[in-house]
Coordinates of N, CA and C in Angstrom, one line a residue:
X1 N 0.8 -1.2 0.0 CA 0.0 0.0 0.0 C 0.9 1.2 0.0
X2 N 2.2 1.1 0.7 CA 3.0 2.4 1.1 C 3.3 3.4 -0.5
X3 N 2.9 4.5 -1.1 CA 3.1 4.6 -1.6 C 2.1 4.8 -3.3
X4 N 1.3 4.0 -2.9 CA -0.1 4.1 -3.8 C -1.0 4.1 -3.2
X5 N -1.4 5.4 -3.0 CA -2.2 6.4 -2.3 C -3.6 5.2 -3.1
X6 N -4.2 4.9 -4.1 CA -5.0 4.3 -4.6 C -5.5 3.3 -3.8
X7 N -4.7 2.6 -3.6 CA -5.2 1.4 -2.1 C -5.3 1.8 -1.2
X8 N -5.1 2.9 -0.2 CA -5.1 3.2 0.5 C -6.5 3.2 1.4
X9 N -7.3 2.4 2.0 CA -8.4 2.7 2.9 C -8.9 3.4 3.3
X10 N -7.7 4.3 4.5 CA -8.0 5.5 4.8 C -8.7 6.6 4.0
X11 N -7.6 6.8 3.2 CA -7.6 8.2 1.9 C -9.3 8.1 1.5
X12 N -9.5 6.4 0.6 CA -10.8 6.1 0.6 C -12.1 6.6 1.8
X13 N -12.1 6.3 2.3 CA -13.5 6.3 3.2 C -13.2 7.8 3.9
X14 N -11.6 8.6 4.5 CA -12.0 9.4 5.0 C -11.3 10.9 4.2
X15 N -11.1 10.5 3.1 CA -10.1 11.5 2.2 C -8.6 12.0 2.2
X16 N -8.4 12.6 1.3 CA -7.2 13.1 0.8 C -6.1 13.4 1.4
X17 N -6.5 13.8 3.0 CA -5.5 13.7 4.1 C -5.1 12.6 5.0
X18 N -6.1 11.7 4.4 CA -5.7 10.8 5.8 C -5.3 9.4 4.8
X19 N -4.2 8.3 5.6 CA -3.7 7.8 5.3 C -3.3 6.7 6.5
X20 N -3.2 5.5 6.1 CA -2.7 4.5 6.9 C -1.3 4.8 7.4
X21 N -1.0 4.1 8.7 CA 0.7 5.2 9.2 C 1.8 4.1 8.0
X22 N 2.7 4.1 8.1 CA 3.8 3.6 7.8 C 4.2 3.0 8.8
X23 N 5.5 2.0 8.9 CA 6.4 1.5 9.7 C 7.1 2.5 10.4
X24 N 7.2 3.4 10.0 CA 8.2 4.4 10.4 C 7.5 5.1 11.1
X25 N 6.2 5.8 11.2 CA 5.6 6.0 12.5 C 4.9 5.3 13.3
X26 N 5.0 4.0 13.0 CA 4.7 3.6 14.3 C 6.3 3.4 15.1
X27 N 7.1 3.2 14.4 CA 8.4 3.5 14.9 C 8.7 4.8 16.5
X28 N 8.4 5.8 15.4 CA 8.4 6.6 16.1 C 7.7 7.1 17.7
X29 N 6.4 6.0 16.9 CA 5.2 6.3 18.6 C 6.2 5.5 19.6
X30 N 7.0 4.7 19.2 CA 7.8 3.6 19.7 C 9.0 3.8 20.8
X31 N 9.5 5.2 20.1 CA 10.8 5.3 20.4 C 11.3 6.6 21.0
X32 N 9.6 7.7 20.5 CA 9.7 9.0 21.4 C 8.1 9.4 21.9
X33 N 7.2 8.1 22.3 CA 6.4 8.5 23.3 C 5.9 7.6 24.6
X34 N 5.4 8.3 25.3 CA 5.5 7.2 26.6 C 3.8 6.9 26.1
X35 N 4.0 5.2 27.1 CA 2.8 4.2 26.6 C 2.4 3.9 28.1
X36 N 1.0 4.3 28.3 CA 0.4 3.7 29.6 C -1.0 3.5 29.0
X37 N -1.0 1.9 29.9 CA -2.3 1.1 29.7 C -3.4 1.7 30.2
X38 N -4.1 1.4 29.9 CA -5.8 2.6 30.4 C -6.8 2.2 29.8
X39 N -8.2 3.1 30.2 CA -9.0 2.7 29.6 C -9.8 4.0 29.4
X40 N -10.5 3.7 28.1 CA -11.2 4.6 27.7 C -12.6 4.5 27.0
X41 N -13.6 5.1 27.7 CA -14.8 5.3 27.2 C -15.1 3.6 27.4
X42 N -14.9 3.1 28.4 CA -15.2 1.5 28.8 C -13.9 0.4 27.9
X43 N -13.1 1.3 27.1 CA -12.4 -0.1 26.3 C -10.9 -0.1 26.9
X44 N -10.2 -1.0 26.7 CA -9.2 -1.2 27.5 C -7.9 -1.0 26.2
X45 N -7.0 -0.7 26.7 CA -5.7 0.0 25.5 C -4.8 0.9 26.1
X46 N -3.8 1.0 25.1 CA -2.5 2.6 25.6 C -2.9 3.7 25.4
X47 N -2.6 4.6 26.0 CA -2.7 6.0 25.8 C -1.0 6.3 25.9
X48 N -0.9 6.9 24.3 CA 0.4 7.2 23.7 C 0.5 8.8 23.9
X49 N 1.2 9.2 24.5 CA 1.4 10.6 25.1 C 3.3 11.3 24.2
X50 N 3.2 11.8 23.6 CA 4.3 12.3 22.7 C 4.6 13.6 23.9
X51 N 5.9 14.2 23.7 CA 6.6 14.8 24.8 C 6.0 16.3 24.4
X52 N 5.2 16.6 23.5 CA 4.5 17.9 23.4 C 3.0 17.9 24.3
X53 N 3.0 17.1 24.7 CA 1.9 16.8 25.5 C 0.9 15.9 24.5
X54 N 0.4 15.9 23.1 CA -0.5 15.0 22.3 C -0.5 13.9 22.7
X55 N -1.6 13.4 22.7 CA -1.7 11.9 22.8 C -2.7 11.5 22.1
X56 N -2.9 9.8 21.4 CA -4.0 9.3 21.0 C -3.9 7.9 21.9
X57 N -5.3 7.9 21.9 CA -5.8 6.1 22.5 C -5.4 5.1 21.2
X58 N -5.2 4.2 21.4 CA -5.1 2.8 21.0 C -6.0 1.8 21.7
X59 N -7.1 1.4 21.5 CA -7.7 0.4 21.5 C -7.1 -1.0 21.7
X60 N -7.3 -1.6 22.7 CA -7.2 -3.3 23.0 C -7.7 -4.0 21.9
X61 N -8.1 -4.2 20.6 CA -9.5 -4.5 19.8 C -9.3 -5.7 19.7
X62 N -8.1 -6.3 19.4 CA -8.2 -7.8 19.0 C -7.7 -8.1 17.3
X63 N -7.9 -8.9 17.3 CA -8.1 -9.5 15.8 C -9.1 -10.4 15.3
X64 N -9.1 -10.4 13.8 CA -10.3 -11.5 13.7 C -9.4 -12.2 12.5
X65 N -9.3 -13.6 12.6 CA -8.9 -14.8 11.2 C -9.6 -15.5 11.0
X66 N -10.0 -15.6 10.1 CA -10.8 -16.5 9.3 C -12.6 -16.1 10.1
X67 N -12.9 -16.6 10.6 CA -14.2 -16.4 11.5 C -14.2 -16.0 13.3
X68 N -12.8 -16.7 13.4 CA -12.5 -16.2 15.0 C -12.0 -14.6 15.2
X69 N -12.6 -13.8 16.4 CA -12.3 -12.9 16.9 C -11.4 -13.7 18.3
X70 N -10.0 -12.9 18.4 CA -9.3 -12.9 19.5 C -8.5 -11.9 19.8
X71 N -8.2 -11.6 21.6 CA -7.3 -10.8 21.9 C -7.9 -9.5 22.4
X72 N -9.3 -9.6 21.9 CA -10.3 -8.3 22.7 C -10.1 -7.7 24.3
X73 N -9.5 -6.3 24.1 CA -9.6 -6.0 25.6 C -8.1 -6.3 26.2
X74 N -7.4 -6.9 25.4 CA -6.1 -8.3 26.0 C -4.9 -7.3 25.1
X75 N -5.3 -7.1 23.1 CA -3.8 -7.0 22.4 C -4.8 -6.1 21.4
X76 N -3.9 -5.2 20.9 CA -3.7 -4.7 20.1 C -3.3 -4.9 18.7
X77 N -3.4 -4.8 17.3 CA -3.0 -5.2 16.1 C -3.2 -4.0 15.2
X78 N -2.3 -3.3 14.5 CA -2.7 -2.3 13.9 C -1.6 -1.9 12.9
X79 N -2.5 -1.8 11.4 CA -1.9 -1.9 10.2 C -0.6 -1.6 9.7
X80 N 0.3 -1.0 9.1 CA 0.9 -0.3 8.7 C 0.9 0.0 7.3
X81 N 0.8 0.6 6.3 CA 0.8 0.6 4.8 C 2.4 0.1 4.6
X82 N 2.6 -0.5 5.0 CA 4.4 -0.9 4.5 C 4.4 -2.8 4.4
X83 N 5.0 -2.5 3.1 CA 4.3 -4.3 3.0 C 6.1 -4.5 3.6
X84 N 6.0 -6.1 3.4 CA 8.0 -6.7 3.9 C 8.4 -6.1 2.8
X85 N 9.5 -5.9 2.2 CA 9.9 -5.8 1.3 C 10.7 -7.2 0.5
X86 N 10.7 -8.3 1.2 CA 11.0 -10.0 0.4 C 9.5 -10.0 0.1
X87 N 8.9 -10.5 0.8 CA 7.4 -10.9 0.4 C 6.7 -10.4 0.9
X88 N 6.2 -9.6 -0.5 CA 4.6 -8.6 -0.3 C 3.5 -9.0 -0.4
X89 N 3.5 -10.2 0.0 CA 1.9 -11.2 0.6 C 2.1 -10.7 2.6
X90 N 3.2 -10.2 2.9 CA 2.9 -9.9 4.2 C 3.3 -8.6 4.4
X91 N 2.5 -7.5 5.7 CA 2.8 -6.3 5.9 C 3.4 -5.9 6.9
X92 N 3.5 -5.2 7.5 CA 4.2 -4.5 8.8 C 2.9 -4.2 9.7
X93 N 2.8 -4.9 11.1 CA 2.1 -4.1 11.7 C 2.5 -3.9 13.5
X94 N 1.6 -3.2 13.6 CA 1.8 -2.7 15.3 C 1.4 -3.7 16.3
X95 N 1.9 -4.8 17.1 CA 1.0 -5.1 17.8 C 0.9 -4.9 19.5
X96 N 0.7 -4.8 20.9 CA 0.9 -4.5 22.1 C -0.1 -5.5 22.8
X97 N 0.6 -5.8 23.5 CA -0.2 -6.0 25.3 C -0.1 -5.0 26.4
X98 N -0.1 -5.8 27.3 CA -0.4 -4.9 28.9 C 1.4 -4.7 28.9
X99 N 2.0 -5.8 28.6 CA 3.7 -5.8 28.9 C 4.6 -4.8 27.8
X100 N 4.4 -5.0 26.7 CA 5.1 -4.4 25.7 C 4.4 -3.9 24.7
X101 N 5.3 -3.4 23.3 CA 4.2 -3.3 21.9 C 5.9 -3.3 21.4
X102 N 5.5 -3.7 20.0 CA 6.4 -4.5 19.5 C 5.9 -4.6 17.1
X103 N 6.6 -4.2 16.6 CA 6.2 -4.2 15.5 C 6.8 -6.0 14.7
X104 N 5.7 -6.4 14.0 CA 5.7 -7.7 13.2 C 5.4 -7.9 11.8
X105 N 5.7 -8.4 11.0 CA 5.0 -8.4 9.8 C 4.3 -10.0 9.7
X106 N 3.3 -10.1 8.5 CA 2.4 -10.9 9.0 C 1.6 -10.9 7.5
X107 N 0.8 -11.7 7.3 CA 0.2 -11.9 6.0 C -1.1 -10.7 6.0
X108 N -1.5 -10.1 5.0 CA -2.0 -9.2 5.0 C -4.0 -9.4 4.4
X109 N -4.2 -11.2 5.0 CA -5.6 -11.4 4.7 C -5.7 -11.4 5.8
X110 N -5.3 -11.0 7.3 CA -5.8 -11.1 8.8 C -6.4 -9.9 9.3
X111 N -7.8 -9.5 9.5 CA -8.6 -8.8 9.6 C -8.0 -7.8 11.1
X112 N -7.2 -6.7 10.8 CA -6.6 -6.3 12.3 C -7.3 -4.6 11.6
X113 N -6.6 -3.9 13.1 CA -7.3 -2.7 12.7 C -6.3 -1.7 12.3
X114 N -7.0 -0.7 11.4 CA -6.1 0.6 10.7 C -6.3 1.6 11.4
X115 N -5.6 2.0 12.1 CA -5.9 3.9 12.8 C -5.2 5.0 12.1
X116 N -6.2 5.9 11.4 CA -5.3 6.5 10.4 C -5.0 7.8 10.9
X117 N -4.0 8.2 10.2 CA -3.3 9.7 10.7 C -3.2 10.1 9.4
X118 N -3.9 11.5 9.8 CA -3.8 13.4 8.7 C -2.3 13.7 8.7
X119 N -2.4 13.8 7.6 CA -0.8 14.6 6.7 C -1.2 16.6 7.6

């Protein structure tokens, strides 16, 4: 997806500014913001706090494969537009628990969630 704005989901459904993140910022949420587990509006997740004071929630949501939903409340899974670069049958994504968060790549038919960020 990284790169052909055309696939892109986000851009689709919410327009011209918005966009699935990249590897490289979820990198960044990674490596210059602090992550505390919380809950919000009843759902359980991080609240990612960047050193300007911004923050966004992250949702616990889970995943779903094939028919199974798992992980609800428990883990986190969230997209990245950056396929591997060996095999682009799999993509880059975000995943977390209560303990860590941690980036994976992973085949890109497993129903996880996209939180999109404005240019």
């Amino acid at each position: 997806i990284s790169g052909n704005r055309s696939h892109d989901v986000a851009r689709k459904k919410w327009g011209a500014t918005w966009r699935i993140p990249t590897v490289d910022n979820f990198e960044e949420l990674d490596s210059l913001c602090v992550w505390t587990w919380g809950m919000r509006n009843g759902t359980d997740g991080y609240i990612v706090t960047a050193a300007n004071g911004n923050r966004i929630f992250l949702p616990a949501a889970g995943a779903c494969v094939k028919d199974s939903v798992y992980g609800v409340r428990e883990e986190g899974y969230y997209w990245s537009a950056t396929p591997n670069a060996i095999d682009t049958n799999l993509s880059y994504f975000l995943f977390f628990n209560r303990s860590y968060a941690i980036i994976y790549d992973y085949f890109r038919v497993v129903g996880i969630t996209v939180r999109p960020v404005t240019e």
